[in-house]
Short mmCIF file of C-alpha atoms and ligand atoms in Angstrom, two decimals:
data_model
loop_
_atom_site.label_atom_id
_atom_site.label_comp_id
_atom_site.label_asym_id
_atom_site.label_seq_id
_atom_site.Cartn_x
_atom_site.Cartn_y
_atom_site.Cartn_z
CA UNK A 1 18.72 22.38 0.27
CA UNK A 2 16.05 20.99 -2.03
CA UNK A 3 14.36 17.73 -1.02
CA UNK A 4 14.35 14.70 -2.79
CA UNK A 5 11.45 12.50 -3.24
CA UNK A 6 11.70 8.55 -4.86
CA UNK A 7 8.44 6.67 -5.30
CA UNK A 8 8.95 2.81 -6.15
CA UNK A 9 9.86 -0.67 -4.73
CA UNK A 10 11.70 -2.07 -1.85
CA UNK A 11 12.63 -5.58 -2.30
CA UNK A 12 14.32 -8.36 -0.33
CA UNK A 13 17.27 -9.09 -2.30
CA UNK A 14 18.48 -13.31 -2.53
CA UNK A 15 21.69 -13.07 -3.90
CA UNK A 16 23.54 -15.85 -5.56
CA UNK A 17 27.37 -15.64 -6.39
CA UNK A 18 28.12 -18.12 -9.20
CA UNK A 19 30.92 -18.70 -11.40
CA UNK A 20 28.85 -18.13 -14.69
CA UNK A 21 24.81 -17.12 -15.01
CA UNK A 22 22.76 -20.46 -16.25
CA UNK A 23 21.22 -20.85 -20.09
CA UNK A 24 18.12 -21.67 -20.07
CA UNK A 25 18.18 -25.76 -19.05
CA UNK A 26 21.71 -25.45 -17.85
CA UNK A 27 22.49 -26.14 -14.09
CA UNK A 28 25.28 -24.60 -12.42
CA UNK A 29 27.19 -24.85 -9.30
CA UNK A 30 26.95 -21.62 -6.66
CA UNK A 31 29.50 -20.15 -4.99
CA UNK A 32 27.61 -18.38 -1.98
CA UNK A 33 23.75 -17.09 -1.66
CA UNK A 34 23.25 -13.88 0.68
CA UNK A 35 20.04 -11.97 1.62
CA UNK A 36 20.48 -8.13 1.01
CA UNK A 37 18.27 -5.07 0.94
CA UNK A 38 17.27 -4.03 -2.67
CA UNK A 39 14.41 -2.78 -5.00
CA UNK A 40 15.36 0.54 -7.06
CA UNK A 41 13.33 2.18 -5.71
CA UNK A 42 14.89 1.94 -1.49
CA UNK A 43 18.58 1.90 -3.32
CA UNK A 44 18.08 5.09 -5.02
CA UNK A 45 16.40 6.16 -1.79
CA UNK A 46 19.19 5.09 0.40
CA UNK A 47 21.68 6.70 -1.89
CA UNK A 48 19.93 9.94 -2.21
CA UNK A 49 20.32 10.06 1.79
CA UNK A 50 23.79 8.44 2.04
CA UNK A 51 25.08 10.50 -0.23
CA UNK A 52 23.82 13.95 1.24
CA UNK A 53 20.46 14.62 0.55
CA UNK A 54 17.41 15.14 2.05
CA UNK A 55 15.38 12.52 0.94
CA UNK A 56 11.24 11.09 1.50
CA UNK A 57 10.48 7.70 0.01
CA UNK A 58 6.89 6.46 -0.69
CA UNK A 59 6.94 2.76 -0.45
CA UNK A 60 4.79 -0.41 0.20
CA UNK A 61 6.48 -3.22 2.78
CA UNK A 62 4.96 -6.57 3.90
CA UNK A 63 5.44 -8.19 7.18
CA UNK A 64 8.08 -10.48 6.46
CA UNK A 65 10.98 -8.27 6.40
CA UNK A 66 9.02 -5.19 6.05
CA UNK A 67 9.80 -4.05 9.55
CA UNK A 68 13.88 -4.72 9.54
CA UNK A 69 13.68 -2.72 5.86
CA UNK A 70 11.76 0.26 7.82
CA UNK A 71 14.50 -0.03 10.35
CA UNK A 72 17.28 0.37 7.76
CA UNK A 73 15.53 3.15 5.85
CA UNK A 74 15.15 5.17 9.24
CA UNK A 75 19.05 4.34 10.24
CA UNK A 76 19.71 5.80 6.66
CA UNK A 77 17.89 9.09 7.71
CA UNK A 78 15.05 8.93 5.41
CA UNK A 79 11.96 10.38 5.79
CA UNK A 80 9.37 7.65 6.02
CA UNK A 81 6.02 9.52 6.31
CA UNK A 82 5.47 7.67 3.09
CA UNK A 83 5.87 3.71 4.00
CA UNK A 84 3.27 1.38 4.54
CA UNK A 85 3.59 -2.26 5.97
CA UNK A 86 1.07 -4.35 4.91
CA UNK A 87 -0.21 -6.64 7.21
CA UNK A 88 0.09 -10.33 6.27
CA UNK A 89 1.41 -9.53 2.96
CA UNK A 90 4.57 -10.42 1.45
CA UNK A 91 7.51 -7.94 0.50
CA UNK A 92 9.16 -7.73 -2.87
CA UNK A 93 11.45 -10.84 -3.54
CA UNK A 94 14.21 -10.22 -6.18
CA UNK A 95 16.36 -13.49 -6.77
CA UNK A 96 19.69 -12.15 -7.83
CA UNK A 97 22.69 -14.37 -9.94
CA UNK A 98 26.20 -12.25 -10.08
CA UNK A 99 28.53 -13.93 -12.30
CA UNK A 100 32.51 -13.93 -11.96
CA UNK A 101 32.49 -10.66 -13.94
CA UNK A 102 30.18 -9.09 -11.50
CA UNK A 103 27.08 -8.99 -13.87
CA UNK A 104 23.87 -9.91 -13.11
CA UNK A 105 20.32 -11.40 -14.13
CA UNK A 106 17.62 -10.53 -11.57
CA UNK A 107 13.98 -12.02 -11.51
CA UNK A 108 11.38 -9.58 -9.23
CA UNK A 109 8.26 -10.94 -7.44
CA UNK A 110 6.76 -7.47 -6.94
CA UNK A 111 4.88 -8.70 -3.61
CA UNK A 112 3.46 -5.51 -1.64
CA UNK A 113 5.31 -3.18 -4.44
CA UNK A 114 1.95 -3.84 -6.39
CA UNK A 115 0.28 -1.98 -3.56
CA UNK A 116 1.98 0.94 -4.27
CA UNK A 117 -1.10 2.39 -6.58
CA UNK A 118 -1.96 5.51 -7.67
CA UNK A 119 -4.32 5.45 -4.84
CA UNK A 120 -1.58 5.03 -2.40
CA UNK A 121 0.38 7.53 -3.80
CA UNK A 122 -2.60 10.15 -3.74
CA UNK A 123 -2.77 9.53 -0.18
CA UNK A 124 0.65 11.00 0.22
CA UNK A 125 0.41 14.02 -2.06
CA UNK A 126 1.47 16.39 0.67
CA UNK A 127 5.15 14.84 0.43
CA UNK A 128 4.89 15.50 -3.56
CA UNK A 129 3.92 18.91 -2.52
CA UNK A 130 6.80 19.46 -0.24
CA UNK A 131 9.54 17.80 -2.66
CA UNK A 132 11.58 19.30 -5.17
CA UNK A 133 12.86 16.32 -6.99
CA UNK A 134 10.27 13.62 -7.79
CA UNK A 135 12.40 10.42 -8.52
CA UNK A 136 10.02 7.01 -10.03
CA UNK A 137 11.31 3.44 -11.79
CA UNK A 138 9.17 1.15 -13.26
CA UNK A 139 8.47 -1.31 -10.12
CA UNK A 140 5.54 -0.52 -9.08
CA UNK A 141 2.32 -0.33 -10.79
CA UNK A 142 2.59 1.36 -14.62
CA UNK A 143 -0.60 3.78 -13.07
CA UNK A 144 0.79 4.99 -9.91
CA UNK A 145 3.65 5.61 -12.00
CA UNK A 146 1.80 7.41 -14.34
CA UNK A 147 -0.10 9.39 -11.58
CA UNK A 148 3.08 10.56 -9.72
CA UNK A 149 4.21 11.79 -13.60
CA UNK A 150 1.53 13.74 -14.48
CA UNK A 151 1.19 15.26 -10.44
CA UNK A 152 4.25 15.99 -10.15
CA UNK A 153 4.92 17.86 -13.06
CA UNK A 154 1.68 19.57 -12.76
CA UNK A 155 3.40 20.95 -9.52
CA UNK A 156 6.00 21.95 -11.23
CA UNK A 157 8.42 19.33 -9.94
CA UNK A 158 11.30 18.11 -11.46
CA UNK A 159 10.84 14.53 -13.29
CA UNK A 160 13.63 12.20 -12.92
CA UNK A 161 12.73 8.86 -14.10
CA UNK A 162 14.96 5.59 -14.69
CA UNK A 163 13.07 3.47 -17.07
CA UNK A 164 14.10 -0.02 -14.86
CA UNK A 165 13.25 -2.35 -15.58
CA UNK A 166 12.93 -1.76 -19.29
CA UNK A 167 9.16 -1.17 -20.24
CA UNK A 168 8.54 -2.10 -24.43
CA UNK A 169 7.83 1.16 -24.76
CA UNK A 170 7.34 4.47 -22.66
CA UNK A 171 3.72 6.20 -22.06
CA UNK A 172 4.12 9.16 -25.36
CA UNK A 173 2.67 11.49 -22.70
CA UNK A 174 4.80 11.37 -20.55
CA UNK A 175 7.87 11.91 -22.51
CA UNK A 176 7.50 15.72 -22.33
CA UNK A 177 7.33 15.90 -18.53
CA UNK A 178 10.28 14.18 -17.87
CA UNK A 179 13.08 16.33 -16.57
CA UNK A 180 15.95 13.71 -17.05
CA UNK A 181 15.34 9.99 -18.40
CA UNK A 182 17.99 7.78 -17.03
CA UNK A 183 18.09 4.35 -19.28
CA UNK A 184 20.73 1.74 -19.38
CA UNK A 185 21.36 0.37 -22.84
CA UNK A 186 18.68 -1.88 -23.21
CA UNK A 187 16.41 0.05 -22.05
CA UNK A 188 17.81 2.99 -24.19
CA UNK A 189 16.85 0.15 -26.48
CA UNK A 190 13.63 -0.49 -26.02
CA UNK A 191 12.08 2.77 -25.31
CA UNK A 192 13.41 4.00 -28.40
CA UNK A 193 13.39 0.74 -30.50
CA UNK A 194 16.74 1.07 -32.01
CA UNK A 195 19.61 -0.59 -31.65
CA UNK A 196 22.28 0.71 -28.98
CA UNK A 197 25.49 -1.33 -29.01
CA UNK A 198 27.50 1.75 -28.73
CA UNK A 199 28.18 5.31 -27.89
CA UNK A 200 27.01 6.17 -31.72
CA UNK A 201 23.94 4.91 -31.39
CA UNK A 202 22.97 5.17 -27.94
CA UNK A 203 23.19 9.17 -28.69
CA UNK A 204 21.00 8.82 -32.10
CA UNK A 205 18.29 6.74 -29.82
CA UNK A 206 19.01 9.30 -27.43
CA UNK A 207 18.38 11.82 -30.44
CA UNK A 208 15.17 10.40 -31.06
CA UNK A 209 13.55 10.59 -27.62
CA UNK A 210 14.36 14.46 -27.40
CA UNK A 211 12.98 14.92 -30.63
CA UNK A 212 9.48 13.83 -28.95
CA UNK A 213 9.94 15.82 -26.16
CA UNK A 214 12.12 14.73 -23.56
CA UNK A 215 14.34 17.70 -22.15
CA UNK A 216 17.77 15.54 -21.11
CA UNK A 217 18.66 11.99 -21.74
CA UNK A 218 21.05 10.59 -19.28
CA UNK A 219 21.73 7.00 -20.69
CA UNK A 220 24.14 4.78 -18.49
CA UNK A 221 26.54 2.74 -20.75
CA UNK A 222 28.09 0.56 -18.06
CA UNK A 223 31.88 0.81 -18.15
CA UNK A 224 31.75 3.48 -20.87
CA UNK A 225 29.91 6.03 -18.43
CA UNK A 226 27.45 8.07 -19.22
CA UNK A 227 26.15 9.94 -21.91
CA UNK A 228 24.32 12.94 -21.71
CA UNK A 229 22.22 14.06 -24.69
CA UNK A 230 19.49 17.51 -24.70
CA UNK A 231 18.55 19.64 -27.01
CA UNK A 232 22.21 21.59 -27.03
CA UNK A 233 24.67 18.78 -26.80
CA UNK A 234 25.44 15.60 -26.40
CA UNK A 235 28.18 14.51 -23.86
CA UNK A 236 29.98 11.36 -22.89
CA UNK A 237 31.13 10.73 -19.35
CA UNK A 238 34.12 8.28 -18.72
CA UNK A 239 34.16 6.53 -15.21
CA UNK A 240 36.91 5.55 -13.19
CA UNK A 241 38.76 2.70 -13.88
CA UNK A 242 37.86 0.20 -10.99
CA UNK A 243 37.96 -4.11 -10.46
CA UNK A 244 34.17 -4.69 -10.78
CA UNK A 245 32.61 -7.39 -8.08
CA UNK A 246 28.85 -6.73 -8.51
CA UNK A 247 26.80 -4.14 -10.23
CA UNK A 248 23.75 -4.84 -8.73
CA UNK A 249 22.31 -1.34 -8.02
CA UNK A 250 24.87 0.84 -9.83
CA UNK A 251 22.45 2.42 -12.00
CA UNK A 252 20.19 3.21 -8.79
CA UNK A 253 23.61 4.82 -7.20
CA UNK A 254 24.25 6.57 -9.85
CA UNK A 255 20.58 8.33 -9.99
CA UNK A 256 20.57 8.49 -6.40
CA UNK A 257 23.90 10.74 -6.54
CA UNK A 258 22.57 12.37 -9.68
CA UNK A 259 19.60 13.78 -7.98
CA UNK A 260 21.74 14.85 -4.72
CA UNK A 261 24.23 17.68 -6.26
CA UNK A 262 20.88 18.34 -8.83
CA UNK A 263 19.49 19.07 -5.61
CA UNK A 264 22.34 21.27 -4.41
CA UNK A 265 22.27 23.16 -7.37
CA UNK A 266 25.41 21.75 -8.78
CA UNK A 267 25.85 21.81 -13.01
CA UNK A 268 24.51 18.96 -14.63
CA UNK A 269 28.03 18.03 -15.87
CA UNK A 270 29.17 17.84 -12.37
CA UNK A 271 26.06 15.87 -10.80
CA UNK A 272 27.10 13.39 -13.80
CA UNK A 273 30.79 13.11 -12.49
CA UNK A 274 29.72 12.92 -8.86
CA UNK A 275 26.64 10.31 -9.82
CA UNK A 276 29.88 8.20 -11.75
CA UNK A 277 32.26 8.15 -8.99
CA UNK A 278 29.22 7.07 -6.47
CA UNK A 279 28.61 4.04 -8.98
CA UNK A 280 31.68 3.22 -9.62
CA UNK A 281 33.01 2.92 -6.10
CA UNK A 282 29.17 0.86 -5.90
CA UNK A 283 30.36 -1.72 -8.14
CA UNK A 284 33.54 -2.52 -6.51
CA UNK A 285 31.11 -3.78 -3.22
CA UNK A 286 28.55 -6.81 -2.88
CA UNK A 287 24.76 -6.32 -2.85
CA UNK A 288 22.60 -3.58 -3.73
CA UNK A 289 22.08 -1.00 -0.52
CA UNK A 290 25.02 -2.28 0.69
CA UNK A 291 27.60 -1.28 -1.88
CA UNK A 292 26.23 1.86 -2.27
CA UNK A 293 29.17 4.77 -0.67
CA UNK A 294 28.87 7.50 1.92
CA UNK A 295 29.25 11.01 0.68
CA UNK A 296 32.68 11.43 2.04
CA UNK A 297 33.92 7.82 0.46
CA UNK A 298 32.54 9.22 -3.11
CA UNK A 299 34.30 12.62 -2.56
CA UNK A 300 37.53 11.25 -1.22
CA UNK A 301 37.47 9.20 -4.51
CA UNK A 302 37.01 12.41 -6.43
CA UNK A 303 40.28 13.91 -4.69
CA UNK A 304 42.21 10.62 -4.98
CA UNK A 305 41.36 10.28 -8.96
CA UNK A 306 42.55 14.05 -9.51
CA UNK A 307 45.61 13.95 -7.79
CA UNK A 308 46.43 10.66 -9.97
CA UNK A 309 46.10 12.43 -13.04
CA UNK A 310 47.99 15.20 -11.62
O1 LIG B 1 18.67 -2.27 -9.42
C1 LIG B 1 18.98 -3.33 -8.57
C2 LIG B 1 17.74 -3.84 -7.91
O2 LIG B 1 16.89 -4.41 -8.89
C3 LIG B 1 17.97 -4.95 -6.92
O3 LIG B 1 18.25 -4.48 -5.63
C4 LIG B 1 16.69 -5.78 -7.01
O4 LIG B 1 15.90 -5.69 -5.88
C5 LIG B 1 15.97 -5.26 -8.25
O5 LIG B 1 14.91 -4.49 -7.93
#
């Protein structure tokens, strides 16, 4: 099997359950406040493994919870040649609201995840060497992102990248050695700069960023699945109908899951409907690692979905 490598963040997630999310100057009354284990880049890394593949993850800890989020990575089977905890520094802190609806607002302090440089990430070139699948978001420092980009391509690596949290705009250079670009709607949005408030026009934005060079667009439209656009098609992917309770990580899930049947050398159409149950069954659980489902869970949802429409 091909091996999976993600490069970003781990974060201590502070959840807060609320009935609505707070305007600006408003003060509202919580329901419940829980501390889970986030940051893209350990949930994508953590669903890559859960979900079946052989995963590495390069990422940057400090003390305060950096050991118990070590533990949890190596429970998850994950290859952690690539972690660091950093004495006497502080881990990445994301402060989490879920409303009633199970949406979210999320505010990152990006604590030792600013320590994953360039540098850092040069230091652990033999693991981009080894992987297959090269898998970066945008919580660590824009360089080392950059860096991993441009060496792992020049390897001859395949490029997944999930633009989170949206950037104002994406590095031109490396739009043409991305393998598959993975945006939600805003940051469909951004990158692009036009306006995505639906299927239409998230395939024309879509549309756009292939026309400078990206090869697939995979852009995640929340409860109207995902929509694949490439040079050849364009393709929309309904999910499964499911009562949403939080969908903190489901985007990470569904990259995670993505890259594991990429890996196995499944179509890209199927990885898509695999990646869609995984986040699907992710937002019908709290938290962010936490939600995310085993292999088996995801596939036994597969089966069960079938034999309803059956
Ligand atoms: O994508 C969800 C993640 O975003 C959370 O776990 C939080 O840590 C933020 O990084």
């Amino acid at each position: 099997m091909k091996k999976i490598l993600v490069i970003g963040s781990s974060n201590i997630d502070v959840s807060i359950r609320a009935e609505s999310i707070p305007k600006a100057g408003e003060t509202v009354k919580g329901v419940s406040v829980s501390l889970n284990a986030g940051g893209k880049g350990a949930n994508q890394a953590v669903a890559c493994s859960r979900l079946g593949g052989m995963t590495g993850f390069v990422t940057v800890l400090g003390t305060e919870g950096g050991e118990s989020l070590l533990s949890l990575f190596r429970e998850s089977g994950i290859d952690c040649r690539g972690i660091t905890v950093l004495d006497g520094k502080q881990t990445g802190t994301a402060y989490i609201t879920v409303d009633n609806n199970g949406k979210n607002t999320i505010v990152v302090i990006p604590g030792t995840n600013y320590d994953c440089t360039s540098e850092y990430i040069k230091s652990n070139d033999q693991l981009l060497q080894e992987a297959d699948i090269i898998i970066l978001q945008l919580e660590i420092p824009e360089e080392a992102v950059d860096w991993a980009i441009r060496r792992g391509s020049e390897l001859g690596k395949t490029i997944i990248l999930n633009p989170a949290p949206a950037p104002d705009s994406l590095n031109p250079e490396w739009l043409s050695r991305i393998d598959y670009l993975t945006p939600n709607e805003t940051e469909l949005e951004r990158i692009s700069g036009l306006p995505v408030s639906s299927a239409e026009e998230a395939a024309a934005a879509a549309r756009s960023l292939i026309a400078k060079g990206v090869k697939n667009i995979i852009a995640t439209l929340g409860g109207s699945g995902a929509l694949l656009v490439s040079s050849a098609l364009t393709e929309q992917f309904t999910p499964p109908d499911i009562k949403v309770v939080d969908t903190t990580a489901a985007g990470d899930t569904f990259n995670g899951a993505f890259a594991v049947y990429l890996a196995e050398g499944r179509s890209i159409a199927d990885a898509i409907r695999f990646a869609n149950a995984a986040a699907t069954l992710s937002v019908s659980r709290k938290g962010a690692q936490s939600s995310i489902p085993t292999r088996k869970e995801t596939e036994d949802f597969i089966v069960a979905l079938a034999e309803e429409i059956s």
